[in-house]
């Protein structure tokens, strides 16, 4: 990868569920170390976009390039091994495995030669260290969200994709997670794309935003422009 | 009596472990399970006739079944993961083809190799040492499954795949390879069953059927988890069967075991492992 390559470059992405087109030409470009928000109302296709970006849903047209490599049409495990950490909406931890075992799976991110960061995960999320041998399914929502993030972070991903990390979680934990994400970016240079509807979270961490409507990016909030008014205007809340 | 219990237990565990792994991991009901058992037995006997020592022949029989399992997964089973009924039909078809093919190729029976001699006496009864080997084999199979699935990275990846295949893949698990290997392990355990019982029985191409009832019954009672299901189910069913055997003979033992199965499924529809994991949460 040359230094000028964007970490993520999506162009003209189309995707369907069955015969219904959901994404209709999505363009996104994110440089190294940026923290970018993807916002929009319910059902506009944010989660669908994320599922395409990790390879769980195959695009019908358009291309996805990560770190200069064309991943279009590859299976999800190839996306992960290249260094993408995916934190899905609803967390999806492995319920009948311990915290430590969940993290072990995440070590596959970045491939066998990539650096692994178990200590860093426990340092950012001490709760996970305390609960190391607890079954993930028995943990609270906030703890599961920390585990889902830790599970991606452990593989030292170049790009983290978070789908509504604040959903159903109390404000103090959301704040802690936001601080952790910023510090991860500052220390490791991790690029972060996150979907969010919670105004405080958007204001707390995004440096710029894409606004999605009906399967397309219809507006962008540039760096420095992420204000309460701007975001409210686009989410019409 | 304890000795007979161990005997029945070994038979149930060895015949069911492979089936349970394939069902638990992939949700595939492997109708060709009996043919993997046959494969293990035939390879073992063939190699003994060729001059191999029995234990080495048994190891080869186990491995042969495992390798064929991996090939069968990649060639056939893989195509049917989203269609469980079709996978049942496909493996059933495979079972028929293999059984008939063996009848044509090697004929209806092969000279046996005889049970290794050696016996010991407890009170008035004499017991064959080889029966103890079978019991040890059953325990070893359980131990092996425990080590592989609970103590290795492959095991963690396999269980993650079992619980949420999409998420496992999104974290980098090569799901296809995990399925192929798991199917191979299941087939290999079936092969081990055949290899261990080969000296004790006549080899015919339909010999897999001898094990099928017990293996399905144990898996149904146990549920989809080998360690939390198959093992306790083996203990329970072996206890029922040996006490009834002692009371009124083999037939009553068999009937009693099947009645016990029906009762257990009424009470625990998800099997023993379903019940145990639900209690955990
Ligand atoms: N598996 C599916 N099958 C069919 N349609 C689906 C499926 N998943 C999502 N959709 C549809 O695709 C559209 C976009 O869904 P998506 O989940 O991407 O929305 P979203 O922007 O993430 O919404 P939210 O803010 O509620 O999470 C919706 O109309 C939804 O009904
Ligand atoms: Mg969504």
CSV table of C-alpha atoms in Angstrom, one decimal, chain B:
chain,number,residue,atom,x,y,z
B,1,UNK,CA,-22.6,-56.3,36.4
B,2,UNK,CA,-20.3,-53.3,36.6
B,3,UNK,CA,-18.4,-55.0,33.9
B,4,UNK,CA,-21.4,-55.4,31.7
B,5,UNK,CA,-22.3,-51.8,32.2
B,6,UNK,CA,-18.8,-50.8,31.0
B,7,UNK,CA,-19.3,-53.0,28.0
B,8,UNK,CA,-22.6,-51.5,27.0
B,9,UNK,CA,-21.4,-48.0,27.8
B,10,UNK,CA,-18.4,-48.5,25.5
B,11,UNK,CA,-20.6,-49.7,22.7
B,12,UNK,CA,-22.9,-46.7,23.0
B,13,UNK,CA,-20.2,-44.1,23.2
B,14,UNK,CA,-18.0,-45.5,20.5
B,15,UNK,CA,-20.9,-45.9,18.1
B,16,UNK,CA,-22.4,-42.5,18.8
B,17,UNK,CA,-19.5,-40.0,19.3
B,18,UNK,CA,-18.8,-39.4,15.6
B,19,UNK,CA,-22.5,-39.1,14.8
B,20,UNK,CA,-22.9,-36.6,17.6
B,21,UNK,CA,-20.0,-34.4,16.5
B,22,UNK,CA,-21.3,-34.1,12.9
B,23,UNK,CA,-24.8,-33.4,14.1
B,24,UNK,CA,-23.8,-31.0,16.8
B,25,UNK,CA,-21.3,-29.0,14.7
B,26,UNK,CA,-23.1,-28.9,11.3
B,27,UNK,CA,-26.7,-30.0,12.0
B,28,UNK,CA,-26.2,-32.8,9.5
B,29,UNK,CA,-27.8,-36.1,10.2
B,30,UNK,CA,-25.1,-38.4,8.7
B,31,UNK,CA,-27.0,-41.4,7.4
B,32,UNK,CA,-23.7,-42.8,6.1
B,33,UNK,CA,-22.3,-43.0,9.7
B,34,UNK,CA,-22.6,-46.8,9.7
B,35,UNK,CA,-20.5,-46.9,6.5
B,36,UNK,CA,-17.7,-45.0,8.1
B,37,UNK,CA,-17.8,-47.6,10.9
B,38,UNK,CA,-17.6,-50.3,8.3
B,39,UNK,CA,-14.7,-48.5,6.6
B,40,UNK,CA,-12.7,-48.5,9.8
B,41,UNK,CA,-13.4,-52.2,10.4
B,42,UNK,CA,-12.5,-53.3,6.8
B,43,UNK,CA,-9.3,-51.3,6.7
B,44,UNK,CA,-8.3,-52.8,10.1
B,45,UNK,CA,-9.1,-56.4,9.1
B,46,UNK,CA,-7.5,-56.0,5.6
B,47,UNK,CA,-4.3,-54.7,7.2
B,48,UNK,CA,-4.2,-57.4,9.8
B,49,UNK,CA,-4.4,-60.0,7.0
B,50,UNK,CA,-1.6,-58.1,5.3
B,51,UNK,CA,0.5,-58.7,8.4
B,52,UNK,CA,0.1,-55.5,10.3
B,53,UNK,CA,-0.1,-55.7,14.1
B,54,UNK,CA,-3.6,-55.2,15.3
B,55,UNK,CA,-3.2,-51.8,17.1
B,56,UNK,CA,-1.4,-50.3,14.1
B,57,UNK,CA,-4.1,-51.6,11.8
B,58,UNK,CA,-6.7,-50.1,14.0
B,59,UNK,CA,-5.0,-46.7,13.9
B,60,UNK,CA,-4.9,-46.9,10.1
B,61,UNK,CA,-8.6,-47.8,10.0
B,62,UNK,CA,-9.4,-44.8,12.1
B,63,UNK,CA,-7.3,-42.4,10.0
B,64,UNK,CA,-8.6,-43.8,6.7
B,65,UNK,CA,-12.2,-43.2,7.8
B,66,UNK,CA,-11.2,-39.7,8.9
B,67,UNK,CA,-9.6,-38.8,5.6
B,68,UNK,CA,-12.5,-40.2,3.6
B,69,UNK,CA,-14.7,-38.1,5.9
B,70,UNK,CA,-12.9,-34.9,4.9
B,71,UNK,CA,-13.2,-35.9,1.2
B,72,UNK,CA,-16.9,-36.7,1.5
B,73,UNK,CA,-17.5,-33.4,3.3
B,74,UNK,CA,-15.8,-31.4,0.5
B,75,UNK,CA,-17.4,-33.3,-2.3
B,76,UNK,CA,-20.9,-33.8,-1.1
B,77,UNK,CA,-22.0,-32.7,2.4
B,78,UNK,CA,-20.7,-29.1,1.9
B,79,UNK,CA,-23.3,-28.4,-0.8
B,80,UNK,CA,-26.2,-29.1,1.6
B,81,UNK,CA,-25.6,-27.1,4.8
B,82,UNK,CA,-28.6,-24.8,4.1
B,83,UNK,CA,-30.8,-27.8,3.4
B,84,UNK,CA,-30.7,-30.3,6.3
B,85,UNK,CA,-33.3,-32.7,4.7
B,86,UNK,CA,-31.3,-32.9,1.5
B,87,UNK,CA,-28.1,-33.6,3.4
B,88,UNK,CA,-29.9,-36.5,5.1
B,89,UNK,CA,-31.0,-37.9,1.7
B,90,UNK,CA,-27.5,-37.3,0.2
B,91,UNK,CA,-25.7,-39.2,3.0
B,92,UNK,CA,-28.4,-41.9,2.9
B,93,UNK,CA,-27.7,-42.3,-0.9
B,94,UNK,CA,-24.0,-42.5,-0.2
B,95,UNK,CA,-24.7,-45.2,2.4
B,96,UNK,CA,-26.6,-47.3,-0.1
B,97,UNK,CA,-24.1,-46.9,-2.8
B,98,UNK,CA,-21.2,-47.8,-0.5
B,99,UNK,CA,-23.0,-50.8,1.0
B,100,UNK,CA,-23.9,-52.2,-2.5
B,101,UNK,CA,-20.6,-51.3,-3.9
B,102,UNK,CA,-18.8,-53.3,-1.2
B,103,UNK,CA,-21.1,-56.3,-1.8
B,104,UNK,CA,-20.1,-56.3,-5.4
B,105,UNK,CA,-16.4,-55.6,-4.9
B,106,UNK,CA,-15.5,-57.7,-1.9
B,107,UNK,CA,-18.4,-60.0,-1.6
B,108,UNK,CA,-20.7,-60.8,1.3
B,109,UNK,CA,-18.1,-61.6,3.9
B,110,UNK,CA,-14.5,-61.4,4.7
B,111,UNK,CA,-12.6,-63.8,7.0
B,112,UNK,CA,-12.5,-62.4,10.5
B,113,UNK,CA,-9.4,-62.0,12.6
B,114,UNK,CA,-10.7,-63.2,15.9
B,115,UNK,CA,-10.7,-61.4,19.2
B,116,UNK,CA,-7.3,-61.1,20.9
B,117,UNK,CA,-7.1,-63.8,23.5
B,118,UNK,CA,-6.7,-63.2,27.2
B,119,UNK,CA,-9.2,-63.3,30.0
B,120,UNK,CA,-9.4,-62.8,33.7
B,121,UNK,CA,-11.7,-64.2,36.4
B,122,UNK,CA,-13.7,-62.3,38.9
B,123,UNK,CA,-15.4,-64.7,41.3
B,124,UNK,CA,-17.2,-67.2,39.2
B,125,UNK,CA,-17.1,-65.2,36.0
B,126,UNK,CA,-14.4,-64.9,33.4
B,127,UNK,CA,-14.0,-61.8,31.3
B,128,UNK,CA,-12.2,-61.1,28.1
B,129,UNK,CA,-9.4,-58.6,28.4
B,130,UNK,CA,-10.4,-57.1,25.0
B,131,UNK,CA,-13.6,-55.9,26.5
B,132,UNK,CA,-11.6,-53.7,28.8
B,133,UNK,CA,-9.7,-52.4,25.8
B,134,UNK,CA,-13.0,-51.4,24.3
B,135,UNK,CA,-14.0,-49.6,27.5
B,136,UNK,CA,-10.7,-47.8,27.5
B,137,UNK,CA,-11.2,-46.9,23.9
B,138,UNK,CA,-14.5,-45.3,24.7
B,139,UNK,CA,-12.9,-43.2,27.5
B,140,UNK,CA,-10.1,-42.3,25.2
B,141,UNK,CA,-12.5,-41.1,22.5
B,142,UNK,CA,-14.3,-38.9,25.0
B,143,UNK,CA,-10.9,-37.6,26.3
B,144,UNK,CA,-9.8,-36.9,22.7
B,145,UNK,CA,-13.0,-35.0,21.9
B,146,UNK,CA,-12.6,-33.0,25.1
B,147,UNK,CA,-9.0,-32.0,24.3
B,148,UNK,CA,-9.7,-31.1,20.7
B,149,UNK,CA,-12.8,-29.1,21.2
B,150,UNK,CA,-12.1,-27.5,24.6
B,151,UNK,CA,-8.3,-27.1,24.7
B,152,UNK,CA,-7.1,-26.2,21.2
B,153,UNK,CA,-7.5,-23.1,19.1
B,154,UNK,CA,-9.2,-25.3,16.4
B,155,UNK,CA,-11.7,-26.3,19.1
B,156,UNK,CA,-12.5,-22.6,19.9
B,157,UNK,CA,-12.9,-21.8,16.3
B,158,UNK,CA,-15.1,-24.8,15.8
B,159,UNK,CA,-17.4,-24.0,18.7
B,160,UNK,CA,-17.6,-20.4,17.5
B,161,UNK,CA,-18.6,-21.6,14.1
B,162,UNK,CA,-21.2,-23.9,15.7
B,163,UNK,CA,-22.7,-21.0,17.7
B,164,UNK,CA,-22.7,-18.3,15.0
B,165,UNK,CA,-21.1,-19.3,11.7
B,166,UNK,CA,-21.6,-15.9,10.1
B,167,UNK,CA,-19.9,-14.0,13.0
B,168,UNK,CA,-17.1,-16.5,13.1
B,169,UNK,CA,-16.5,-16.0,9.5
B,170,UNK,CA,-16.5,-12.2,9.9
B,171,UNK,CA,-13.8,-12.6,12.5
B,172,UNK,CA,-11.6,-14.6,10.1
B,173,UNK,CA,-12.5,-18.2,10.8
B,174,UNK,CA,-12.1,-20.3,7.7
B,175,UNK,CA,-15.5,-21.9,8.2
B,176,UNK,CA,-15.3,-24.3,5.3
B,177,UNK,CA,-12.0,-25.8,6.6
B,178,UNK,CA,-13.5,-26.0,10.1
B,179,UNK,CA,-16.5,-28.0,8.8
B,180,UNK,CA,-14.3,-30.3,6.7
B,181,UNK,CA,-12.1,-31.1,9.7
B,182,UNK,CA,-15.0,-31.6,12.1
B,183,UNK,CA,-16.7,-33.9,9.7
B,184,UNK,CA,-13.4,-35.7,9.3
B,185,UNK,CA,-13.1,-36.1,13.1
B,186,UNK,CA,-16.6,-37.4,13.3
B,187,UNK,CA,-15.9,-39.9,10.5
B,188,UNK,CA,-12.6,-40.8,12.2
B,189,UNK,CA,-14.4,-41.6,15.5
B,190,UNK,CA,-16.8,-43.8,13.6
B,191,UNK,CA,-13.8,-45.5,12.0
B,192,UNK,CA,-12.3,-46.0,15.5
B,193,UNK,CA,-15.6,-47.7,16.5
B,194,UNK,CA,-15.3,-50.1,13.5
B,195,UNK,CA,-11.6,-50.7,14.1
B,196,UNK,CA,-12.1,-51.6,17.7
B,197,UNK,CA,-15.1,-53.9,17.2
B,198,UNK,CA,-13.7,-55.4,14.0
B,199,UNK,CA,-12.0,-58.4,15.9
B,200,UNK,CA,-15.3,-59.1,17.7
B,201,UNK,CA,-17.6,-59.5,14.8
B,202,UNK,CA,-18.1,-60.9,11.3
B,203,UNK,CA,-17.4,-58.4,8.6
B,204,UNK,CA,-20.2,-57.9,6.2
B,205,UNK,CA,-20.9,-54.8,4.1
B,206,UNK,CA,-24.1,-54.0,6.0
B,207,UNK,CA,-22.4,-54.3,9.4
B,208,UNK,CA,-22.8,-50.5,10.0
B,209,UNK,CA,-26.5,-51.3,10.7
B,210,UNK,CA,-25.5,-53.1,13.8
B,211,UNK,CA,-24.4,-49.9,15.4
B,212,UNK,CA,-26.9,-47.5,13.9
B,213,UNK,CA,-29.8,-48.0,16.3
B,214,UNK,CA,-27.6,-47.5,19.4
B,215,UNK,CA,-25.8,-44.5,17.9
B,216,UNK,CA,-28.9,-42.7,16.8
B,217,UNK,CA,-30.6,-43.4,20.1
B,218,UNK,CA,-27.7,-42.2,22.1
B,219,UNK,CA,-27.4,-39.0,20.1
B,220,UNK,CA,-31.1,-38.3,20.3
B,221,UNK,CA,-31.1,-38.7,24.1
B,222,UNK,CA,-27.9,-36.8,24.5
B,223,UNK,CA,-28.7,-33.9,22.2
B,224,UNK,CA,-26.2,-32.0,20.1
B,225,UNK,CA,-23.3,-31.8,22.6
B,226,UNK,CA,-20.8,-34.7,22.7
B,227,UNK,CA,-19.4,-34.0,26.2
B,228,UNK,CA,-22.5,-32.8,27.9
B,229,UNK,CA,-24.8,-35.0,26.0
B,230,UNK,CA,-23.4,-38.2,24.5
B,231,UNK,CA,-21.4,-39.1,27.6
B,232,UNK,CA,-24.3,-38.8,30.2
B,233,UNK,CA,-26.7,-40.4,27.7
B,234,UNK,CA,-24.3,-43.3,27.4
B,235,UNK,CA,-24.1,-43.7,31.2
B,236,UNK,CA,-27.9,-43.5,31.6
B,237,UNK,CA,-28.8,-45.9,28.8
B,238,UNK,CA,-26.1,-48.3,29.7
B,239,UNK,CA,-27.4,-48.4,33.3
B,240,UNK,CA,-31.0,-49.0,32.2
B,241,UNK,CA,-29.9,-51.7,29.8
B,242,UNK,CA,-27.6,-53.6,32.1
B,243,UNK,CA,-30.0,-53.7,35.0
B,244,UNK,CA,-32.8,-54.9,32.7
B,245,UNK,CA,-30.4,-57.4,31.1
B,246,UNK,CA,-29.6,-58.8,34.5
B,247,UNK,CA,-33.2,-58.9,35.4
B,248,UNK,CA,-34.8,-60.6,32.4
B,249,UNK,CA,-32.2,-61.0,29.6
B,250,UNK,CA,-31.1,-59.3,26.4
B,251,UNK,CA,-34.5,-58.7,24.8
B,252,UNK,CA,-36.0,-57.0,27.8
B,253,UNK,CA,-32.8,-55.0,28.0
B,254,UNK,CA,-33.1,-53.8,24.5
B,255,UNK,CA,-36.9,-53.0,24.8
B,256,UNK,CA,-36.4,-51.3,28.1
B,257,UNK,CA,-33.7,-49.1,26.7
B,258,UNK,CA,-35.9,-48.0,23.8
B,259,UNK,CA,-38.8,-47.3,26.2
B,260,UNK,CA,-36.4,-45.2,28.4
B,261,UNK,CA,-35.4,-43.3,25.3
B,262,UNK,CA,-39.0,-42.4,24.5
B,263,UNK,CA,-39.6,-41.3,28.1
B,264,UNK,CA,-36.5,-39.1,28.2
B,265,UNK,CA,-37.4,-37.4,24.9
B,266,UNK,CA,-40.8,-36.6,26.3
B,267,UNK,CA,-39.3,-35.0,29.4
B,268,UNK,CA,-36.3,-33.4,27.8
B,269,UNK,CA,-37.1,-32.6,24.1
B,270,UNK,CA,-33.7,-31.0,23.5
B,271,UNK,CA,-31.8,-34.0,25.0
B,272,UNK,CA,-29.6,-34.0,28.0
B,273,UNK,CA,-27.2,-31.4,26.7
B,274,UNK,CA,-30.0,-29.0,25.9
B,275,UNK,CA,-31.3,-29.4,29.4
B,276,UNK,CA,-27.8,-28.9,30.9
B,277,UNK,CA,-26.9,-25.8,28.9
B,278,UNK,CA,-30.3,-24.3,29.7
B,279,UNK,CA,-29.8,-24.8,33.4
B,280,UNK,CA,-26.4,-23.1,33.1
B,281,UNK,CA,-27.9,-19.9,31.9
